[in-house]
PDB file of C-alpha atoms in Angstrom:
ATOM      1  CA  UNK F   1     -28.903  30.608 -18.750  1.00  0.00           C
ATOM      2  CA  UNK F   2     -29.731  27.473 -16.879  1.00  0.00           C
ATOM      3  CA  UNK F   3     -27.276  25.515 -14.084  1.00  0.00           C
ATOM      4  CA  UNK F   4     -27.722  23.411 -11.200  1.00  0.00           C
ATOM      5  CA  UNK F   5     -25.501  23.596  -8.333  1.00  0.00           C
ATOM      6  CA  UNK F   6     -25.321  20.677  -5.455  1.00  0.00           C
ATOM      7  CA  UNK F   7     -23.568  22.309  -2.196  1.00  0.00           C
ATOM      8  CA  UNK F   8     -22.204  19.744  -1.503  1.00  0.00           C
ATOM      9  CA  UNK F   9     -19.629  16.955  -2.924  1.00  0.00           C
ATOM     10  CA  UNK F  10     -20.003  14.723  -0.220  1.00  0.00           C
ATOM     11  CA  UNK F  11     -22.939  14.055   3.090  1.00  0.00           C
ATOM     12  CA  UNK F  12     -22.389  11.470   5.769  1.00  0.00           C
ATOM     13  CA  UNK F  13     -25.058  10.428   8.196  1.00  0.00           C
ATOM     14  CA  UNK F  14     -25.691   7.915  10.703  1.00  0.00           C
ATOM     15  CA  UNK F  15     -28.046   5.045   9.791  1.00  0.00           C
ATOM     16  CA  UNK F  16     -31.365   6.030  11.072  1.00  0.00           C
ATOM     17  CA  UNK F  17     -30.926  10.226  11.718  1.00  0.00           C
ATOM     18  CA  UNK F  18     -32.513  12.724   8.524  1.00  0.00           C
ATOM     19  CA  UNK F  19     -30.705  13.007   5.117  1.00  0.00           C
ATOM     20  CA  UNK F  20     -30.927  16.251   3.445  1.00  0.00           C
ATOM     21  CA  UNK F  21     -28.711  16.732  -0.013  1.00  0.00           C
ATOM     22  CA  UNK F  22     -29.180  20.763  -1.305  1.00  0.00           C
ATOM     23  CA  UNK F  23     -29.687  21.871  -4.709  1.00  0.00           C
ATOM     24  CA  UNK F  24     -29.834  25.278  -6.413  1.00  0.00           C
ATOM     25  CA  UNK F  25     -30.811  26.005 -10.070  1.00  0.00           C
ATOM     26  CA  UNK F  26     -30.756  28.896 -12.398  1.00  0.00           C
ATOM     27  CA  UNK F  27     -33.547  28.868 -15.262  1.00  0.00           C
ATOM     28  CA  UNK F  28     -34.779  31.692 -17.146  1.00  0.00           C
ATOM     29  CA  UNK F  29     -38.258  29.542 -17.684  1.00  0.00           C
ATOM     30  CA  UNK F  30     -40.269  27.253 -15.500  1.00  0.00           C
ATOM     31  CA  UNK F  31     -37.880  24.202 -15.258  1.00  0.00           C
ATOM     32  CA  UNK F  32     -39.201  20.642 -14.473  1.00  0.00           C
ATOM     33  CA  UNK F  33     -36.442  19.564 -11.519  1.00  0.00           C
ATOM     34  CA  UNK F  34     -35.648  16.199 -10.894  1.00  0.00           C
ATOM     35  CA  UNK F  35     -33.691  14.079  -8.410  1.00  0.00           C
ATOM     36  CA  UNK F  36     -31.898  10.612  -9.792  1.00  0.00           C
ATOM     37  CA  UNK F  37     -29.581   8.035  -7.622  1.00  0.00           C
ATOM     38  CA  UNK F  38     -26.784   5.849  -8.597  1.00  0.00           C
ATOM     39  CA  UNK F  39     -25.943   2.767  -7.018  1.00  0.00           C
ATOM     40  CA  UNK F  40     -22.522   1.563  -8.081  1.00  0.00           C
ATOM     41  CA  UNK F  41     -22.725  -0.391 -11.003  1.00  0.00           C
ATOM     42  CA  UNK F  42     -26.310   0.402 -11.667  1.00  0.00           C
ATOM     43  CA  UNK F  43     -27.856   2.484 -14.182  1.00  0.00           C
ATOM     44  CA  UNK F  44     -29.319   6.249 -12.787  1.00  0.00           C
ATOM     45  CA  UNK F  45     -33.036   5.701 -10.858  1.00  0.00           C
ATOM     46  CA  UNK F  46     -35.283   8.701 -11.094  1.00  0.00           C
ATOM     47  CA  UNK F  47     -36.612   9.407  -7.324  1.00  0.00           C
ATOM     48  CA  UNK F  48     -38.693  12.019  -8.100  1.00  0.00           C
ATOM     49  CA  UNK F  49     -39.774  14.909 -10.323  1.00  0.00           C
ATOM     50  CA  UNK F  50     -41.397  18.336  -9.866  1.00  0.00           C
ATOM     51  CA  UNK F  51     -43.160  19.519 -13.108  1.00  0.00           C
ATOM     52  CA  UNK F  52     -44.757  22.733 -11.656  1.00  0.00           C
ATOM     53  CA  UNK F  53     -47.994  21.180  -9.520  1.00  0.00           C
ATOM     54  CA  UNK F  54     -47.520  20.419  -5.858  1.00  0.00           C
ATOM     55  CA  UNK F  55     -44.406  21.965  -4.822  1.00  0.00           C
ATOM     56  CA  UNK F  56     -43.425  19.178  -1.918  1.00  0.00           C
ATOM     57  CA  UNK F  57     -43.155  16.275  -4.215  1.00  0.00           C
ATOM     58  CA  UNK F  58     -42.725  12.523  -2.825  1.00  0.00           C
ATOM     59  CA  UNK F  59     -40.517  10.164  -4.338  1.00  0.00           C
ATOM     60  CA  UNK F  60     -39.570   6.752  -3.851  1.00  0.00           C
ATOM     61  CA  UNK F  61     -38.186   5.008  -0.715  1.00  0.00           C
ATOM     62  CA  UNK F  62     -38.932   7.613   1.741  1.00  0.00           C
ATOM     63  CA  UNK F  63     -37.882  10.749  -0.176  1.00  0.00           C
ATOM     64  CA  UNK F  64     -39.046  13.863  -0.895  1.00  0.00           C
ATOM     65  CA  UNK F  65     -37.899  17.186  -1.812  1.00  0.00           C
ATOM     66  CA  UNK F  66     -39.613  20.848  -1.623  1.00  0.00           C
ATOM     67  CA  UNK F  67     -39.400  22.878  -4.804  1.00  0.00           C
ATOM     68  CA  UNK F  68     -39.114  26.616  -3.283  1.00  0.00           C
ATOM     69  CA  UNK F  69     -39.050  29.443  -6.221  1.00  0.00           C
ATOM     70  CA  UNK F  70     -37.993  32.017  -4.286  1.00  0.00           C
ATOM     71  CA  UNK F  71     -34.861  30.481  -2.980  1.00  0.00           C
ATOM     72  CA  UNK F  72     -34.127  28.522  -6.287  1.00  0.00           C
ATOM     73  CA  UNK F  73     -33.866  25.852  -4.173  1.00  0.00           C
ATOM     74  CA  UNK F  74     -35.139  21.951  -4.516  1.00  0.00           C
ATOM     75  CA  UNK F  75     -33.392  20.260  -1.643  1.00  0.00           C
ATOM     76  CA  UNK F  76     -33.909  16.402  -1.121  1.00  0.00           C
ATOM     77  CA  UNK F  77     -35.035  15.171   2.150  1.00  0.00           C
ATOM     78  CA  UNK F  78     -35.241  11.440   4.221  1.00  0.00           C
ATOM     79  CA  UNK F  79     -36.844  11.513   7.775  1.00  0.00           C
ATOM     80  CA  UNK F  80     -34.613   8.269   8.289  1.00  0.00           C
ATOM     81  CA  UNK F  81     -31.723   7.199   6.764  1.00  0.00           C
ATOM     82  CA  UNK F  82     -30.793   3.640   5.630  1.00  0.00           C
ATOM     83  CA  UNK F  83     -27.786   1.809   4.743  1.00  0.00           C
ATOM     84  CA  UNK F  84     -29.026   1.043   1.430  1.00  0.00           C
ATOM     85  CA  UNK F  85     -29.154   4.979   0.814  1.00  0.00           C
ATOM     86  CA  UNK F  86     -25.437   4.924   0.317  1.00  0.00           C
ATOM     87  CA  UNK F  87     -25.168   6.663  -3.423  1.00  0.00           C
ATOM     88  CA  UNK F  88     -24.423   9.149  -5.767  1.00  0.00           C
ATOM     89  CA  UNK F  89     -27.488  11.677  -6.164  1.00  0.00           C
ATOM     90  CA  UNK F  90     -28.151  13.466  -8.625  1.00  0.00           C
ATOM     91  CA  UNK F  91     -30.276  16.915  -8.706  1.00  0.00           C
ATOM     92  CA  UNK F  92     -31.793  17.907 -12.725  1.00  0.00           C
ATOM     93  CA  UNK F  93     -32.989  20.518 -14.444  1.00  0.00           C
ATOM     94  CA  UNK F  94     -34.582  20.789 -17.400  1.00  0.00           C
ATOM     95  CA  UNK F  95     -36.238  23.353 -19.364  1.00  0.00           C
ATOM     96  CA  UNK F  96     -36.911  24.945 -22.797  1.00  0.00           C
ATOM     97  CA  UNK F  97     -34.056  27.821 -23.105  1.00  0.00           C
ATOM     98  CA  UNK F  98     -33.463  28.160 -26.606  1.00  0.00           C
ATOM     99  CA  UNK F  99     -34.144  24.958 -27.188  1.00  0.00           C
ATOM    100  CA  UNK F 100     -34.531  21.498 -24.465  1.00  0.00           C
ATOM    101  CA  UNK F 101     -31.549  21.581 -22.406  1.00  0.00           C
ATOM    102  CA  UNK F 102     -31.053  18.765 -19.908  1.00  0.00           C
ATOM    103  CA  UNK F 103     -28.427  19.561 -16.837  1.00  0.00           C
ATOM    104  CA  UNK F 104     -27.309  17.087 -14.459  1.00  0.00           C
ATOM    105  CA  UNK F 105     -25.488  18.857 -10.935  1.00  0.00           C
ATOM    106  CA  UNK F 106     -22.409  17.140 -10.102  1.00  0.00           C
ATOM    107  CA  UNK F 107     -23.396  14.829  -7.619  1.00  0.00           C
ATOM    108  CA  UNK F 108     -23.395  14.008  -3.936  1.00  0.00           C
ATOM    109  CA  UNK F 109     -21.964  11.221  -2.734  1.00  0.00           C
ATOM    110  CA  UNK F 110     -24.263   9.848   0.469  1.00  0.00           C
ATOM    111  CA  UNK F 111     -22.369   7.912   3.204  1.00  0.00           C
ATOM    112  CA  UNK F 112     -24.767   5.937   5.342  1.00  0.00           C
ATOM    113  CA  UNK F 113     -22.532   4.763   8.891  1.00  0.00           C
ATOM    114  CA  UNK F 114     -24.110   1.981  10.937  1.00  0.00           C
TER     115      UNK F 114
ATOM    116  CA  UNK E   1     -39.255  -6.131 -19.163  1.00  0.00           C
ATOM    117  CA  UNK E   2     -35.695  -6.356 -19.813  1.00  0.00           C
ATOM    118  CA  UNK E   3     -35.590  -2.270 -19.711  1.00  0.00           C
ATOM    119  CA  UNK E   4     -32.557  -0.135 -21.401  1.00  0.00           C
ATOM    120  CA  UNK E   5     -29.666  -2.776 -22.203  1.00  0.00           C
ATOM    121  CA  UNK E   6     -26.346  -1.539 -23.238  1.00  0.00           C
ATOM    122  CA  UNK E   7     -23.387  -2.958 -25.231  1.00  0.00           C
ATOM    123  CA  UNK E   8     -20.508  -3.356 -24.829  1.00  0.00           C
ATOM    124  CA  UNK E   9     -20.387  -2.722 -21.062  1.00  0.00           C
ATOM    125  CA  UNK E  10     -16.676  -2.300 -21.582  1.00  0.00           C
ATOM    126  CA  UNK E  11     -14.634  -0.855 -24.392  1.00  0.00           C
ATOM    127  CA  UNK E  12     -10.613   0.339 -24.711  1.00  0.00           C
ATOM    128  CA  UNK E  13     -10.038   1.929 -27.698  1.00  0.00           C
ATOM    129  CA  UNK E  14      -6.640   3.832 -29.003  1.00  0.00           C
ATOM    130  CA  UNK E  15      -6.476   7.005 -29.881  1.00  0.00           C
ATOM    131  CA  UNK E  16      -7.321   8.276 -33.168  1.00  0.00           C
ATOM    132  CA  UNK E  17      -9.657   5.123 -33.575  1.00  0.00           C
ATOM    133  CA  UNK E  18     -13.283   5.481 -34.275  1.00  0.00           C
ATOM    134  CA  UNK E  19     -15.796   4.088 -31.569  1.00  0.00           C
ATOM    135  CA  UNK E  20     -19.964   2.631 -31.949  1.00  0.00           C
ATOM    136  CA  UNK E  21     -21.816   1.996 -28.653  1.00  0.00           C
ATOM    137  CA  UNK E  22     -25.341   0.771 -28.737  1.00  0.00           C
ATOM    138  CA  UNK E  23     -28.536   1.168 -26.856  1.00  0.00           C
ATOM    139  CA  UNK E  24     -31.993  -0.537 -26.858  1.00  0.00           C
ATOM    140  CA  UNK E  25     -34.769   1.091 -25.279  1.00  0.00           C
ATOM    141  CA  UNK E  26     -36.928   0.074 -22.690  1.00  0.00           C
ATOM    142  CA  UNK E  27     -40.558  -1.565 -24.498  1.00  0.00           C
ATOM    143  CA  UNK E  28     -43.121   1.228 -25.295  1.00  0.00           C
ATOM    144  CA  UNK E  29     -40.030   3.763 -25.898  1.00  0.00           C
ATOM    145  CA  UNK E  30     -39.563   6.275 -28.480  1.00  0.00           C
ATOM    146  CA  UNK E  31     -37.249   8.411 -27.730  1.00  0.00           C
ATOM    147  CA  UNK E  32     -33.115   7.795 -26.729  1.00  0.00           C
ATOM    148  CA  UNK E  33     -31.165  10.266 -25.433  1.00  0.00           C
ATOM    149  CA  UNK E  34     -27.172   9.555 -24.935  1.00  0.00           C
ATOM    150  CA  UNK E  35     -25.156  11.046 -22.150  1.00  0.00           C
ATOM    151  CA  UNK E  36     -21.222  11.119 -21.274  1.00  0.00           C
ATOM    152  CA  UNK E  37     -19.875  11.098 -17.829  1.00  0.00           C
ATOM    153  CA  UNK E  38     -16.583  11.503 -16.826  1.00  0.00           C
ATOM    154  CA  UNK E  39     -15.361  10.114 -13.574  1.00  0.00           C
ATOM    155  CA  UNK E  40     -16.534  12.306 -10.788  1.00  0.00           C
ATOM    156  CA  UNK E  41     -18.936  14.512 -12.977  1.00  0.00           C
ATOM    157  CA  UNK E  42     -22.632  14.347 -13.590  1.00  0.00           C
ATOM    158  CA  UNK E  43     -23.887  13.165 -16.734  1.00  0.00           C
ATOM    159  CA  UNK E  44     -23.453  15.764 -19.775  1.00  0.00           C
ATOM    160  CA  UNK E  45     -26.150  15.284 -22.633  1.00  0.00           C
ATOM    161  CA  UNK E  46     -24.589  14.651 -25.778  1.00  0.00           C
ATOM    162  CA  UNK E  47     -27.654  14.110 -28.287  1.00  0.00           C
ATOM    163  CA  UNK E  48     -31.757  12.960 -28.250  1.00  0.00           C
ATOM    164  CA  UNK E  49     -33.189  10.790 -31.119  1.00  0.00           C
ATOM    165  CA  UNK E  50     -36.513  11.179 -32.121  1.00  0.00           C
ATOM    166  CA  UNK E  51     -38.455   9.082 -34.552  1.00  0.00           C
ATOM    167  CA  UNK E  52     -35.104   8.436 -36.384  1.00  0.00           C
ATOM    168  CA  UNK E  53     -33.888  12.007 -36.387  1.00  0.00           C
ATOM    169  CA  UNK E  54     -31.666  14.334 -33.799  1.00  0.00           C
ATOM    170  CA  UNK E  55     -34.018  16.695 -32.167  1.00  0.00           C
ATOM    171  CA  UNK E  56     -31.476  18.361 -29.528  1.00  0.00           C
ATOM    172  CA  UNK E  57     -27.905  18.143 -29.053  1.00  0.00           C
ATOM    173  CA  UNK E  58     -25.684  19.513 -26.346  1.00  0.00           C
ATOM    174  CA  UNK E  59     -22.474  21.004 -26.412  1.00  0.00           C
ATOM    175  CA  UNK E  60     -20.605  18.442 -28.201  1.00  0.00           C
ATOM    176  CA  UNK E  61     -18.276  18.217 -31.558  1.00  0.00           C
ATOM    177  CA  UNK E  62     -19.444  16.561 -34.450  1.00  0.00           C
ATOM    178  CA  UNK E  63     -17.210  14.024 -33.795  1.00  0.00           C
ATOM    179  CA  UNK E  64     -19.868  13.031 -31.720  1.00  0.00           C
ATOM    180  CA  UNK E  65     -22.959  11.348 -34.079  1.00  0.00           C
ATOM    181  CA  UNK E  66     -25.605   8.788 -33.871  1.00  0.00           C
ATOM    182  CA  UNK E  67     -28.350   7.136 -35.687  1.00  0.00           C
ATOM    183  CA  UNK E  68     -31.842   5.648 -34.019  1.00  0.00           C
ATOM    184  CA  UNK E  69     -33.213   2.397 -36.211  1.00  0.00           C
ATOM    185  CA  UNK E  70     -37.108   1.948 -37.596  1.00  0.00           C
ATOM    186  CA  UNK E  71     -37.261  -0.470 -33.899  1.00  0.00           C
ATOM    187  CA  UNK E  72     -36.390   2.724 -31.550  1.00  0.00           C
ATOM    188  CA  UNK E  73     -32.537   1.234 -30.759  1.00  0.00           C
ATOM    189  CA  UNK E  74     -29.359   3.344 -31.240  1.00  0.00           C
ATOM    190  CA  UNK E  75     -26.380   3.844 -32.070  1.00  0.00           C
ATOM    191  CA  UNK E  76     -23.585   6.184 -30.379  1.00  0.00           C
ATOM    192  CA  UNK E  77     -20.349   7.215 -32.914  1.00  0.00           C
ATOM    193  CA  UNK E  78     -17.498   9.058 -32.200  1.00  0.00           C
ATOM    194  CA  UNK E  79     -14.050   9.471 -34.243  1.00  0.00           C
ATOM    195  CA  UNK E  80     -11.388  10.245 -33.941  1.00  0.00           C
ATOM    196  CA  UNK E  81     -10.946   9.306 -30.308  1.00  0.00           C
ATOM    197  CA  UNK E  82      -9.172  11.607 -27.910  1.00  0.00           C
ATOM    198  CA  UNK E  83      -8.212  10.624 -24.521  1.00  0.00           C
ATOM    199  CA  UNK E  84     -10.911  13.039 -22.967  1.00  0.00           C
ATOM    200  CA  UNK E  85     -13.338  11.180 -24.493  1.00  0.00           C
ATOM    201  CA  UNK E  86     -12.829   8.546 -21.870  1.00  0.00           C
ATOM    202  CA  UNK E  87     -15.998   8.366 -19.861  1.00  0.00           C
ATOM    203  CA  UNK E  88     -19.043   6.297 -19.159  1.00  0.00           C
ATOM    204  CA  UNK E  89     -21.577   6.697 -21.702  1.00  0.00           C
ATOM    205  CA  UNK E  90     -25.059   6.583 -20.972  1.00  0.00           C
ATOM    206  CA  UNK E  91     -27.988   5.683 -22.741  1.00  0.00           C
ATOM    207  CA  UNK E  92     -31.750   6.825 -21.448  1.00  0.00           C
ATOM    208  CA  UNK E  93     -35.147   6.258 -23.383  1.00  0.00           C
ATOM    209  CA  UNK E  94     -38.598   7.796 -22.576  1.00  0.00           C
ATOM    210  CA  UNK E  95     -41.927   8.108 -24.532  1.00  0.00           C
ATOM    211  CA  UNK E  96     -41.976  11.340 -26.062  1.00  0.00           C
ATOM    212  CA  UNK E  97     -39.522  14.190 -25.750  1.00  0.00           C
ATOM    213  CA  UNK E  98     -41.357  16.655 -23.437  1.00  0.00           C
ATOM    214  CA  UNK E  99     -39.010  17.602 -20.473  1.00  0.00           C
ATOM    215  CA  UNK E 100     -41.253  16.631 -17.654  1.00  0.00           C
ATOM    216  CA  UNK E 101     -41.405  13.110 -19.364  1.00  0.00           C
ATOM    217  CA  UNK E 102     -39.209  10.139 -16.742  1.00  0.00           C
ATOM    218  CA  UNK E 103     -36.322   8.769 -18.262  1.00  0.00           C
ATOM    219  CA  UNK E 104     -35.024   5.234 -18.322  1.00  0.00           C
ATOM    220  CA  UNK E 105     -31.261   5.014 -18.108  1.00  0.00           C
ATOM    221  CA  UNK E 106     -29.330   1.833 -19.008  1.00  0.00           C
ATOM    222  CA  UNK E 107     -26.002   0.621 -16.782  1.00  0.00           C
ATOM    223  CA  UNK E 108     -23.901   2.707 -19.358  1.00  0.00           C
ATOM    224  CA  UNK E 109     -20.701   1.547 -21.813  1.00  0.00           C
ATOM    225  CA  UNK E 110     -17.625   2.383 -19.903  1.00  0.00           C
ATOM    226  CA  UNK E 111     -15.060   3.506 -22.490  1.00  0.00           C
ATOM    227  CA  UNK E 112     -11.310   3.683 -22.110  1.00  0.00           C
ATOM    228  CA  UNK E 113      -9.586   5.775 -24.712  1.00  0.00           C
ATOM    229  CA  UNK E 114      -5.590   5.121 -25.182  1.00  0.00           C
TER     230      UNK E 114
END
């Protein structure tokens, strides 16, 4: 079976201090994990992908995330948060389990406070 | 590059009625893959198009159908319209269908069912 779980629904952080939004997947093959944002009223951005090379990937404006097997775990991180952060993320997975399955978590809603 | 357009951006449709939503793909695209998200959710897949023809499909009724056109663009169906169906439907395109491949997602057709 194959899931992705974000722990949490909703992060608030001060502009300036470290972001970190967690993720957890289940896959019974090597997934490719992903992280997308959505700004209101914008279409979904990818930030950045893992696809089973380098397991600390960099993404766009500042991000990055760690892909660790043995905790299931790909956990998005920013040294410095901005105000322009303020979105929903979303963490991915994606695999071949009995055919391509796509799974989007639910989303966490960042709240950037000046 | 005017990427992955959408139309309508807005739709309200009654119950029972029958429902087409439309995507073009961002240039150099093959491949469009439709999504529905209901408020407060991540984005479920609903189908992927592949030169012309359905290549996965998630968990959805076959209420739910589409069509992709000789130019790559696509259409979105559904019938008989319940009022769960009401959701933001997305659109994404890619080249290719392997899973590590980045997706393109358009602002979505918001869709009120009632």
């Amino acid at each position: 079976a194959q899931s992705v779980t974000q722990l949490d629904s909703h992060v608030s952080v001060s502009e300036g201090t470290p972001v970190l939004l967690r993720c957890n997947y289940s896959s019974s093959y090597s997934p490719s994990l992903f992280w997308y944002v959505q700004h209101p009223n914008k279409g979904l951005q990818l930030l950045l992908k893992y696809t089973s090379a380098a397991t600390l990937v960099k993404g766009i404006n500042g991000f990055e995330a760690e892909f660790k097997k043995s905790e299931t775990s790909f956990h998005l991180t920013k040294p410095s948060a901005h105000m322009s952060d303020a979105a929903e993320y979303f963490c991915v997975v994606s695999s071949y389990t009995g055919g391509f399955k796509t799974i989007f978590g639910a989303g966490t809603r960042l709240f950037v406070k000046a | 590059d005017a990427g992955v357009t959408q139309s309508p951006t807005h739709l309200i449709k009654t119950r029972g009625q029958q429902v087409t939503l439309r995507c073009s793909p961002k240039s150099g695209h093959d491949t469009v893959s439709w999504y529905q998200q209901a408020l407060g959710q991540g984005p479920q897949f609903i189908f992927q198009y592949y030169e012309e023809e359905e290549r996965q499909r998630g968990n959805f009724p076959d209420r739910f159908s589409g069509h992709q056109f000789p130019n790559y663009s696509s259409e979105l169906n559904v019938n008989a319209l319940l009022l769960g169906d009401s959701a933001l439907y997305l659109c994404a395109s890619s080249f290719g269908t392997g899973m590590n491949t980045e997706a393109f997602f358009g602002q979505g057709t918001r869709l009120t069912v009632v």
